[in-house]
Coordinates of C-alpha atoms in Angstrom, one line a residue:
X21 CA 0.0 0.0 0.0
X22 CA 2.8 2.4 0.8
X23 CA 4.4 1.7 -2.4
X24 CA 1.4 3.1 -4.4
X25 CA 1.1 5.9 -2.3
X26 CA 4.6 6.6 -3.6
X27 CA 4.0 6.0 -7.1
X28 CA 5.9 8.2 -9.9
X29 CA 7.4 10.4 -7.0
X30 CA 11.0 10.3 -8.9
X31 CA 9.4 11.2 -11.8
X32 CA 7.4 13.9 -10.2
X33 CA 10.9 15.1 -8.3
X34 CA 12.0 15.4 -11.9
X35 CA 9.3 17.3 -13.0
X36 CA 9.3 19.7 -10.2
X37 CA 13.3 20.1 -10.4
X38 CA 13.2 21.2 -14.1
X39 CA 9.9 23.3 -13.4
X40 CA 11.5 25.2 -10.3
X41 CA 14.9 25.2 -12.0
X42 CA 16.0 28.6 -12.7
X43 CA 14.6 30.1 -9.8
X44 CA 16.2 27.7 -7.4
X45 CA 19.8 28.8 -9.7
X46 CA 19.8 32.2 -8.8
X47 CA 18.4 31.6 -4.9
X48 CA 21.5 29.4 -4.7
X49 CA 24.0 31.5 -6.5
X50 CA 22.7 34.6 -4.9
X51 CA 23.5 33.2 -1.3
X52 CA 26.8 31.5 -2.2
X53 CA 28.0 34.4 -3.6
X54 CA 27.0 36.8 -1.1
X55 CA 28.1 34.2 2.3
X56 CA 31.2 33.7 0.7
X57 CA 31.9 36.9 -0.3
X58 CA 30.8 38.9 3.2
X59 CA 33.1 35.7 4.9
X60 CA 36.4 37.0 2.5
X61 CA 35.8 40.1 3.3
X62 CA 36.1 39.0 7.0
X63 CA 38.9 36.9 6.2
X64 CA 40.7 40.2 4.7
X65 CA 40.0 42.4 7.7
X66 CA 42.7 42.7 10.6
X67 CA 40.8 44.3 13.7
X68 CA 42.9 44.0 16.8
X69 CA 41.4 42.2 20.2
X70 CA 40.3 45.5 21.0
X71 CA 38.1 46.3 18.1
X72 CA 37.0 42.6 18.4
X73 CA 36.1 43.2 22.0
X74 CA 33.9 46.3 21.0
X75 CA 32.0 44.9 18.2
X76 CA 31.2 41.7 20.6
X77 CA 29.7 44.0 23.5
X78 CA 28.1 45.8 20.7
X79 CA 26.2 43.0 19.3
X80 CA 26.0 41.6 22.8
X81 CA 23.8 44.8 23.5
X82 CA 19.7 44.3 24.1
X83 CA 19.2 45.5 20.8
X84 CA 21.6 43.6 18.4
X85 CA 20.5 40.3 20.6
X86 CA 16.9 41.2 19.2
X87 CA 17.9 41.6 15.9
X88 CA 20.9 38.7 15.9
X89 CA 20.3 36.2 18.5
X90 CA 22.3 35.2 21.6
X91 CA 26.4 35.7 21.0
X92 CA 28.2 32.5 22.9
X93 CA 30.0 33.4 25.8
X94 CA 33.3 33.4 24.3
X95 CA 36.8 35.1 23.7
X96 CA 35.3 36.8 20.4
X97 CA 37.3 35.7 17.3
X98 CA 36.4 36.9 13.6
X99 CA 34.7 33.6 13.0
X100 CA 32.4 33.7 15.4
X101 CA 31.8 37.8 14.7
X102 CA 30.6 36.5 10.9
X103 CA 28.7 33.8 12.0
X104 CA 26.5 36.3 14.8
X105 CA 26.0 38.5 12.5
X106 CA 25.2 36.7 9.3
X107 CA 23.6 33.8 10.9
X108 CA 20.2 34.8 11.6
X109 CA 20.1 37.7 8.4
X110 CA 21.1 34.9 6.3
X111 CA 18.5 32.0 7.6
X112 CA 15.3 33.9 7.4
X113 CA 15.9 34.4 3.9
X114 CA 16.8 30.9 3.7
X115 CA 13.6 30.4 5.0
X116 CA 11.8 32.4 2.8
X117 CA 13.0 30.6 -0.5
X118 CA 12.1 27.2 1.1
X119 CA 8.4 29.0 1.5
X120 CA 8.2 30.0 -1.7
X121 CA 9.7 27.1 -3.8
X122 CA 6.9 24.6 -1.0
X123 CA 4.2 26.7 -1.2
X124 CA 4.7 26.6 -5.1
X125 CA 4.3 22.5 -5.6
X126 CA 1.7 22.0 -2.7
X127 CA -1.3 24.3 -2.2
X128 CA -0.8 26.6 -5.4
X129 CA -1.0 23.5 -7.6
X130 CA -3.7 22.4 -6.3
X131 CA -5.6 25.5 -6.1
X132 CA -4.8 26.3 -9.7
X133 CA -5.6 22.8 -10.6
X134 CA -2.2 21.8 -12.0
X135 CA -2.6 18.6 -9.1
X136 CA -5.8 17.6 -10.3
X137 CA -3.6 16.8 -13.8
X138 CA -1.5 15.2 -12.0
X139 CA -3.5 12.9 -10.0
X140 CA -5.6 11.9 -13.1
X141 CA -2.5 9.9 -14.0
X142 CA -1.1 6.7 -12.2
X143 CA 0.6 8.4 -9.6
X144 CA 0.5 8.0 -5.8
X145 CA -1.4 10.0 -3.8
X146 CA 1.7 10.9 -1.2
X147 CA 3.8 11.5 -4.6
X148 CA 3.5 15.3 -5.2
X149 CA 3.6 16.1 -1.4
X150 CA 6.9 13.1 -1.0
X151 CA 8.6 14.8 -4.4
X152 CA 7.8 18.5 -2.7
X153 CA 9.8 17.5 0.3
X154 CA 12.4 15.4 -1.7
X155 CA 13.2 18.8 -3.9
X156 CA 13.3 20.8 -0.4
X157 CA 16.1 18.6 1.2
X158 CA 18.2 18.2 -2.0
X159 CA 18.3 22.2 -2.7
X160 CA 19.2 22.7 0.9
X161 CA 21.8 20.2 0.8
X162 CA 23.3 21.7 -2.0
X163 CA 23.0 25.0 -1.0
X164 CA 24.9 23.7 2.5
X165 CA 27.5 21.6 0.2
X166 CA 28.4 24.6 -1.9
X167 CA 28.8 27.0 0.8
X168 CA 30.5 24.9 3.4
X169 CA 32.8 24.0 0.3
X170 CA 33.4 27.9 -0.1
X171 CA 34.6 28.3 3.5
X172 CA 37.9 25.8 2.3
X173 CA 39.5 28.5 0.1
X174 CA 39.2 31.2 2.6
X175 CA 41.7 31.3 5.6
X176 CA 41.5 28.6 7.5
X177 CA 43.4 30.5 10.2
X178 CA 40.3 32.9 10.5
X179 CA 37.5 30.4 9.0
X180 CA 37.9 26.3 11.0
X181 CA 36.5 23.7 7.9
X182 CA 34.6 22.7 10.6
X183 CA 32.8 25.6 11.4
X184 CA 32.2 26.6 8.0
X185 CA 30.5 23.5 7.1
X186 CA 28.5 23.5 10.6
X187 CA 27.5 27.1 9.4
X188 CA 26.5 26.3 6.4
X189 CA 24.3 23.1 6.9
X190 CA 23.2 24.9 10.3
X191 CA 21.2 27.1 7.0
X192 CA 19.9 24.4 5.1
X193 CA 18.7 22.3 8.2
X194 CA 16.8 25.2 9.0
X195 CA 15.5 25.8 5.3
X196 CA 14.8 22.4 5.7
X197 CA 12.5 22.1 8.8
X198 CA 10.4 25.5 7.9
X199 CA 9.8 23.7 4.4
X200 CA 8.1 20.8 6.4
X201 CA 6.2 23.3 8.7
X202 CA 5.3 24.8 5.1
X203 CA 4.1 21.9 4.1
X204 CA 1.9 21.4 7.2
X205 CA 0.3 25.0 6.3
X206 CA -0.5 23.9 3.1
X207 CA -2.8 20.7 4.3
X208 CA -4.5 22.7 6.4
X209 CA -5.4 25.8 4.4
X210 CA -7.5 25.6 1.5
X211 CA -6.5 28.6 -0.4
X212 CA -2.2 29.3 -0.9
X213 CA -2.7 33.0 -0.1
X214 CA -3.6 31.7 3.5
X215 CA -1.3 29.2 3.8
X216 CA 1.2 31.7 2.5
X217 CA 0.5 34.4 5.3
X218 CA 0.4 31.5 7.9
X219 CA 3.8 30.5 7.3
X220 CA 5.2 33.9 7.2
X221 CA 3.3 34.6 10.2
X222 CA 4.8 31.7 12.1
X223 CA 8.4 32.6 10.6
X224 CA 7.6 36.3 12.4
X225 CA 6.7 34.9 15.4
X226 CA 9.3 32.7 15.6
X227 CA 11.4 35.8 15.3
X228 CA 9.6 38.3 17.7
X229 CA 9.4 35.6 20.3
X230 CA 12.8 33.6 20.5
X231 CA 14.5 37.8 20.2
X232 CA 11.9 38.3 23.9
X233 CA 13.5 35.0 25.5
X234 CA 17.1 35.9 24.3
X235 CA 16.7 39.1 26.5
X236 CA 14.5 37.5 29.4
X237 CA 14.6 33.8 29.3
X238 CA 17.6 32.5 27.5
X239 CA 17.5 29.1 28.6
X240 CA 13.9 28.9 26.8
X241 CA 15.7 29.8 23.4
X242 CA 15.7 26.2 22.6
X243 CA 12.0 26.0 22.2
X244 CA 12.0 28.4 18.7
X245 CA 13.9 26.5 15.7
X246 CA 15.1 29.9 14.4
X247 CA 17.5 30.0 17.4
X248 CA 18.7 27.1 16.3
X249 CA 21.2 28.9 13.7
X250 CA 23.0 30.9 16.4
X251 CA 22.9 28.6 19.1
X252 CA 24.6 25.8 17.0
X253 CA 27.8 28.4 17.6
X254 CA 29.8 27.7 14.8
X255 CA 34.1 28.7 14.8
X256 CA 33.1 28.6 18.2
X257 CA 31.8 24.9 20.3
X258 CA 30.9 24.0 17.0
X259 CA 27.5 22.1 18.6
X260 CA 26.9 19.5 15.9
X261 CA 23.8 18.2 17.7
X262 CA 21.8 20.8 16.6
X263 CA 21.4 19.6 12.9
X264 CA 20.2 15.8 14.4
X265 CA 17.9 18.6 16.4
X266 CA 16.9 20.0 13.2
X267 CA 16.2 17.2 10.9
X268 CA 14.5 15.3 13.8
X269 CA 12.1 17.8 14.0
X270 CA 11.8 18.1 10.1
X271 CA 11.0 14.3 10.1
X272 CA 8.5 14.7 12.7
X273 CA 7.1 18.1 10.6
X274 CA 7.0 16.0 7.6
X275 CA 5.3 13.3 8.8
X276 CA 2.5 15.0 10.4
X277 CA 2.1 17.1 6.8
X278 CA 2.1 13.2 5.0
X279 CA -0.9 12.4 7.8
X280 CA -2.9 15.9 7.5
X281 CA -2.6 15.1 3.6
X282 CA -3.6 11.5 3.6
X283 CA -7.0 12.8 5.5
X284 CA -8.4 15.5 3.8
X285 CA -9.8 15.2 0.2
X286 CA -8.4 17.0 -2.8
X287 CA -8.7 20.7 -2.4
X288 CA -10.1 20.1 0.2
X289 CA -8.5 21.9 3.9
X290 CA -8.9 21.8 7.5
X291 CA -9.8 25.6 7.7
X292 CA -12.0 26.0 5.0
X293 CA -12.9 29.5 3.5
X294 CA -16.0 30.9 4.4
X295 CA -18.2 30.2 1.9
X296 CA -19.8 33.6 0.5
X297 CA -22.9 35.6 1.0
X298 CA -26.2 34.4 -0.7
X299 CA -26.5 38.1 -1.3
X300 CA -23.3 40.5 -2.2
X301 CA -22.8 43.0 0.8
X302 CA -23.1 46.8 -0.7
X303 CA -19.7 47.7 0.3
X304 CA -18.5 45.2 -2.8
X305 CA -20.3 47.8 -4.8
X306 CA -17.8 50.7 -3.9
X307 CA -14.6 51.7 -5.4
X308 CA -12.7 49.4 -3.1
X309 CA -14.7 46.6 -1.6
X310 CA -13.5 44.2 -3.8
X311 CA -9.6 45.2 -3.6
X312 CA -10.5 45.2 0.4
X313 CA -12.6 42.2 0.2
X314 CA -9.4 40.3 -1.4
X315 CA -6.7 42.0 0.8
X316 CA -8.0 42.2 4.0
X317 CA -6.8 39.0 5.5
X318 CA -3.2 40.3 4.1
X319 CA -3.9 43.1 5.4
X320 CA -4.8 42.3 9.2
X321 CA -1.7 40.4 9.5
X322 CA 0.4 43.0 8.3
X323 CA -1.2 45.1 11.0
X324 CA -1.2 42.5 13.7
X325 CA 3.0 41.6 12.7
X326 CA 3.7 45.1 12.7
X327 CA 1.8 45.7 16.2
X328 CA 4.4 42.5 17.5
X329 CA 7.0 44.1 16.4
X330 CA 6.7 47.6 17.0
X331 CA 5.8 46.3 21.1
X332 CA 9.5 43.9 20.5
X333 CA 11.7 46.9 19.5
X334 CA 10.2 49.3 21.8
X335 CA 10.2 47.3 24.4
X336 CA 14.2 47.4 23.8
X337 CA 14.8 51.6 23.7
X338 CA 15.0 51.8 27.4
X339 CA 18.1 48.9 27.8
X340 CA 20.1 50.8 25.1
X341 CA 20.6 53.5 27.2
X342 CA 21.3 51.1 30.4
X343 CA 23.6 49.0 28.5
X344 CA 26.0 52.3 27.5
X345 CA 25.5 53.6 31.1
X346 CA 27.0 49.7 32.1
X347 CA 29.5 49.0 30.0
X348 CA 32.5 50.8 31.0
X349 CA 34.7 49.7 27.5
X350 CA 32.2 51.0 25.2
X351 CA 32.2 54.4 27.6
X352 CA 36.0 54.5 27.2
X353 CA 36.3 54.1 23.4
X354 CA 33.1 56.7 23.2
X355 CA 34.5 59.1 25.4
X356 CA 31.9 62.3 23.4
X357 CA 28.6 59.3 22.7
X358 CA 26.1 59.5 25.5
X359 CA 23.2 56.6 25.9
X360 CA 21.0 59.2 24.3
X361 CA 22.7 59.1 21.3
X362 CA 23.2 54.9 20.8
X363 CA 19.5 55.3 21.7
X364 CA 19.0 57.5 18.3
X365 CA 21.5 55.7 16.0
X366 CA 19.6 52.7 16.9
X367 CA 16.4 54.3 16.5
X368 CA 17.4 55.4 13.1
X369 CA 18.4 52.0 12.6
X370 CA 15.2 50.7 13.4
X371 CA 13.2 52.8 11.5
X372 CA 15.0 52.2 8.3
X373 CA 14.3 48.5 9.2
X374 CA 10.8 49.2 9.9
X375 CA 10.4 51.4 6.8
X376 CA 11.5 48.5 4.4
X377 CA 9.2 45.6 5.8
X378 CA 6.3 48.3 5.6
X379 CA 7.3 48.7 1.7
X380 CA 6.4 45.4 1.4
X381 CA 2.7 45.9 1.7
X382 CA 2.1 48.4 -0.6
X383 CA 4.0 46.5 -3.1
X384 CA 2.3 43.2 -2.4
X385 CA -1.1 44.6 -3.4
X386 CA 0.4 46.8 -6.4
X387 CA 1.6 43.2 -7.4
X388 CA -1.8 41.5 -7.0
X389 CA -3.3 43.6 -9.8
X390 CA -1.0 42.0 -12.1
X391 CA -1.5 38.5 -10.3
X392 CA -5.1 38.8 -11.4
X393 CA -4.3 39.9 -14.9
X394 CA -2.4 36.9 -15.2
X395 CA -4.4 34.6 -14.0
X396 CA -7.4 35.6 -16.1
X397 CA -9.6 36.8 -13.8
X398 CA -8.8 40.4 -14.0
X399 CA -11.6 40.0 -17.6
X400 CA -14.5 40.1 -15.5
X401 CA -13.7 43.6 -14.3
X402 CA -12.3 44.9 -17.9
X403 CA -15.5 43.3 -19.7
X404 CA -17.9 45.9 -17.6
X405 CA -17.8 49.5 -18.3
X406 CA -14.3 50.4 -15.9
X407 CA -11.6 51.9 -17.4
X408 CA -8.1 50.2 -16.7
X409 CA -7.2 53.8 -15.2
X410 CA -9.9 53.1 -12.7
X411 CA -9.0 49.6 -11.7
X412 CA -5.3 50.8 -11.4
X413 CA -5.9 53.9 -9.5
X414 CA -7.8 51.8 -7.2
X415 CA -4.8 49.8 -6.4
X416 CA -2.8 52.5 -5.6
X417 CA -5.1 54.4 -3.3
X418 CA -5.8 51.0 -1.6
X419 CA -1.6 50.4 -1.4
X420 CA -1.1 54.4 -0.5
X421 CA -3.8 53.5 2.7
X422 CA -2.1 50.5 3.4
X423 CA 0.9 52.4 3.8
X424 CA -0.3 55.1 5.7
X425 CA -2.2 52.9 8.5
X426 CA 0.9 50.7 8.9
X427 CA 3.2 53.6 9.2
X428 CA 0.6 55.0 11.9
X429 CA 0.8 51.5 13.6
X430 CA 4.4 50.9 14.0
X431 CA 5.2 54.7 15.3
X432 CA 2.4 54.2 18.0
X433 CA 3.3 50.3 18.7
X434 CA 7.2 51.2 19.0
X435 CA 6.5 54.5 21.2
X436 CA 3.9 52.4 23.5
X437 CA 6.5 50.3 24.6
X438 CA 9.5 52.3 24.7
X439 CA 8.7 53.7 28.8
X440 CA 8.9 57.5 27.6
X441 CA 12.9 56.6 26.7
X442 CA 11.8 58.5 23.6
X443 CA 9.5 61.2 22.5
X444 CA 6.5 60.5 20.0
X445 CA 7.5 63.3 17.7
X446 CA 11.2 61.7 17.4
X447 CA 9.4 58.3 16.5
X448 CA 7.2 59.9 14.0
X449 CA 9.8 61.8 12.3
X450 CA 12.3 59.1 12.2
X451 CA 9.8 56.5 10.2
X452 CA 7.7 59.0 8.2
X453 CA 11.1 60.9 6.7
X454 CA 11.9 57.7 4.6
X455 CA 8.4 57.5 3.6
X456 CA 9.8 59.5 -0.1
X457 CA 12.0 56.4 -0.3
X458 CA 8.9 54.1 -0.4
X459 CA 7.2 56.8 -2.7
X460 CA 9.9 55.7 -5.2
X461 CA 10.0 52.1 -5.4
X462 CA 6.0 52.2 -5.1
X463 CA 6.5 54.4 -8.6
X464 CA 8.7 52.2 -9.7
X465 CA 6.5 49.5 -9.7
X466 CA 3.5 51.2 -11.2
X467 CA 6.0 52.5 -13.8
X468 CA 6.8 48.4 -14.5
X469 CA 3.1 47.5 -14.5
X470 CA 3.0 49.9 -17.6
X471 CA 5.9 49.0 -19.3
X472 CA 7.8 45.8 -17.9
X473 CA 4.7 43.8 -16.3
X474 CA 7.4 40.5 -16.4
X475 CA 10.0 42.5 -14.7
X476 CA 7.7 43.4 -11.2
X477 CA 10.2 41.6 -9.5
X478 CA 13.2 44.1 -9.8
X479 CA 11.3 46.4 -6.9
X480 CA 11.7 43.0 -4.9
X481 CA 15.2 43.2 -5.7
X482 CA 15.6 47.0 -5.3
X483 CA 13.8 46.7 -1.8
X484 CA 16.2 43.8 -1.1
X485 CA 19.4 46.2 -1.5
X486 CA 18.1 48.5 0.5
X487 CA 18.2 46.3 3.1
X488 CA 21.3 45.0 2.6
X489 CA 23.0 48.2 2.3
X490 CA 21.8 49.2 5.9
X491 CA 22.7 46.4 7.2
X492 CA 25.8 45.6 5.9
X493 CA 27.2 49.1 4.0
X494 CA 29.6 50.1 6.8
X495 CA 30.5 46.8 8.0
X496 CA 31.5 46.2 4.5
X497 CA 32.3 49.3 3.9
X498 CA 30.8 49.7 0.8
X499 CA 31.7 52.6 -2.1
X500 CA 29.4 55.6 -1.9
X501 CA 28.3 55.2 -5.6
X502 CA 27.6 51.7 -4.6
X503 CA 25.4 52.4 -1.6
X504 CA 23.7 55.0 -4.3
X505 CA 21.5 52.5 -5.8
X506 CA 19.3 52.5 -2.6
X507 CA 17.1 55.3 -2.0
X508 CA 17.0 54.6 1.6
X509 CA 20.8 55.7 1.8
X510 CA 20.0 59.0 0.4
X511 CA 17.6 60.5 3.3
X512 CA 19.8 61.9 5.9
X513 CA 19.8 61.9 9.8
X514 CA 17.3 64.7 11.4
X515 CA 19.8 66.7 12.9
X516 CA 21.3 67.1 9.4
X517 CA 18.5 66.8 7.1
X518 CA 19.3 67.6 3.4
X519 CA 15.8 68.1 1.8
X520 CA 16.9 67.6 -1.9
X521 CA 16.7 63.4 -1.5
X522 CA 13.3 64.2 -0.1
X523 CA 12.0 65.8 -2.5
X524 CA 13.6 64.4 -5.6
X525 CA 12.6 61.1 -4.6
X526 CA 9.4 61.9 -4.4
X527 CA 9.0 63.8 -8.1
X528 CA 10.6 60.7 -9.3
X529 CA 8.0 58.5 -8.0
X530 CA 5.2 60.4 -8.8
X531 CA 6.8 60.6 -12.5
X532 CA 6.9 57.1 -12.5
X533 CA 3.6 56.8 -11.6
X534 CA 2.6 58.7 -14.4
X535 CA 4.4 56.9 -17.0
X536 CA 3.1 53.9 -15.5
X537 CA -0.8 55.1 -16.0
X538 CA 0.0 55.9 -19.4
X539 CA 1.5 53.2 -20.6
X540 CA -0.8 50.7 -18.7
X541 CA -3.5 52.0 -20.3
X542 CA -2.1 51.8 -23.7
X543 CA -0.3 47.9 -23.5
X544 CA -1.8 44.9 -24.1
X545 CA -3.1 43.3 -20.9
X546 CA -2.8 39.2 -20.5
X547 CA -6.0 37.9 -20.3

């Protein structure tokens, strides 16, 4: 019986591998290239003990633990510096392909019927769900493979073999087990938006709560699988364990997704949607209650993440400026920095961060208009008398609110829990002032729904950069001209605020926008 349950899953592996193909190339050559790159950079730099020593109580601060995890309790070495600060950056996105690339061959082929072909033909009802997890574990394993196989051609003095293959199979272990929890998601949603937002929202969570017990509770660290990556300590006790931890747990994860598959019926979900009105509510009359009818779901979590996270970082304002006042090294090599001002570098930090997760909103529903053209369904709306303007205005007011209330609800969440440490003016300035930033890359993508529909995915990519210039520009010390390409890095600090970048940002998106409108109503749509 168990044999044709697996039926055709090699063939299926096949046939997912080749599908999935070039998309799983560049998420693998993007992080090879970019681990083992950052870790020869490391390899290159000669900071003394001291520096070392000052970079370790730095990330050892409240703040950096929230961001970075736990640092082991160690004579810091450069190895161990690379692996704190890359470990966690590096694994969520990880995480995040492994999402995509499950989410892809489980729930969206089913609900756009590409399973139903499938299981017309003599294949084994476990196959497409056994060839899904089969493609997870080989693209993490080579992803861990290449990477660990990087770290032998950079100086071993600096880099242990050991710890660079811990580090990197620490990363696919990881992509590994939240594939399986994917996969779980998937049986138990019946549409792949939902169990899209679920696994995100668990990945979040994961996040929000293992950075709480890393302040409070570390010995409760162990119970979140994201800690995992840092806590494996790589260069460092090199605690091998934690990948039999990891792929335990995936085997467990997998199994219960293999179970929750086997007793549901096809399409058919645990938490089923809703089903609709007998009689459509009014509201789906107005300009938006469609757009909000389909979004607001998306939109809730967005509100309820940001809320958790806004409460997390605030929560952290008050031990920055404890942390300076108790750490008599930092003090010494500061001699002119007060806790005051760590508290509004890391502020600016913060809102940076904050900023460019908010983006992703906006973008995400700019994004579903084309989501709906492709999939055919955007007709229906086309065929009545609404102009494409309309429909494409109505996107953009719908993402410009978006924007707006999530803005509103990460100054208030963060300023709620900071215990007065900071004013709700310098908040509201510090988020709101990269708000011209967003303004651009929203244009941006209007501008490539006009013109480039294919090439939506270069804001993704622009957004992306942004991030990784903030966090890693100076550490890197990345060229100016380099740092350029993000329009975060061109708003300045309050105290010296250039307005130029403000407003030039701005024209440009709004330029975009209108090139965008124009040329979206003149292309041919996909339908």
């Amino acid at each position: 019986m168990l044999t044709n349950n697996l039926h055709q899953s090699l063939k299926l592996l096949r046939f997912y591998l080749k599908k999935d193909r070039n998309s799983i190339l560049i998420w693998l050559l993007g992080f090879i290239i970019s681990v083992s790159g950052i870790a020869f950079y490391y390899s290159s730099m000669e900071m003394s003990e001291v520096e070392k020593q000052i970079l370790y109580e730095t990330l050892n601060s409240p703040a950096m633990i929230l961001l970075l995890g736990l640092a082991p309790d160690v004579q810091p070495t450069t190895g161990m510096l690379f692996s704190l600060e890359m470990s966690l950056f590096t694994g969520i996105l990880v995480v995040i392909m492994n999402i995509l690339i499950m989410s892809s061959n489980t729930r969206k082929a089913e609900e756009g019927g590409v399973l139903e072909l499938i299981r017309a033909l003599p294949t084994g009802r476990f196959a497409p769900l056994i060839a899904s997890l089969i493609q997870a574990l080989i693209v993490n394993l080579i992803l861990s493979l290449c990477i660990g196989i990087s770290f032998i051609f950079i100086d071993t003095t600096v880099f242990s073999t050991q710890g660079g293959f811990l580090f990197a199979f620490s990363l696919g272990g990881t992509g590994f087990l939240f594939a399986c929890f994917s996969a779980i998601w998937s049986q138990i949603f019946q549409s792949n938006r939902s169990a899209m937002v679920a696994s995100f929202a668990f990945l979040g969570f994961n996040f929000i709560l293992r950075g709480i017990t890393d302040i409070q509770a570390p010995h409760l660290s162990w119970l979140f699988p994201l800690s995992w990556l840092y806590l494996a300590q790589p260069f460092t006790n090199n605690r091998w364990f934690i990948l039999i931890l990891m792929y335990s747990t995936a085997l467990i994860a997998a199994t219960i997704a293999l179970l929750l598959n086997y007793h549901r019926d096809y399409d058919g979900a645990y938490i089923r949607q809703k089903p609709g009105r007998e009689y459509a509510k009014k509201s789906l009359l107005g300009r938006f209650g469609l757009l909000h009818s389909m979004n607001k779901t998306t939109l809730i979590s967005w509100v309820v993440g940001v809320i958790a996270l806004g409460f997390t970082f605030g929560y952290t304002f008050t031990d920055i400026q404890e942390f300076f006042k108790g750490n008599d090294l930092i003090q010494v090599m500061f001699p002119n920095t007060t806790g005051a001002d760590f508290s509004k570098q890391y502020l600016g930090m913060l809102a940076t961060i904050f900023s460019i997760l908010i983006a992703i909103a906006p973008l995400t529903f700019m994004g579903r208009l084309l989501t709906e053209e492709k999939n055919g369904r955007l007709e229906n709306l086309i065929s009545k008398p609404i102009s494409r303007l309309y429909i494409l205005m109505t996107h953009l007011i719908y993402a410009l609110g978006a924007l707006i209330l999530l803005s509103s609800v990460s100054i208030l969440s963060t300023y709620g829990t900071s215990g007065g440490s900071m004013a709700l003016g310098e908040v509201s300035e510090a988020i709101l002032i990269l708000t011209p930033a967003i303004l651009f890359i929203l244009g941006f993508g209007i501008l490539l729904c006009g013109i480039l529909p294919k090439l939506y995915v270069l804001v993704w990519i622009m957004l992306g950069y942004g991030f990784f210039v903030v966090y890693f520009g100076n550490m890197l010390k990345m060229p100016e001209w380099l740092k350029g390409f993000s329009p975060f890095y061109h708003i300045t600090p309050l105290e010296t605020l250039d307005l130029f970048p403000l407003i030039t940002l701005t024209s440009l998106g709004i330029l975009f926008t209108i090139i965008g409108f124009v040329a979206y109503q003149k292309r041919d749509l996909s339908l």
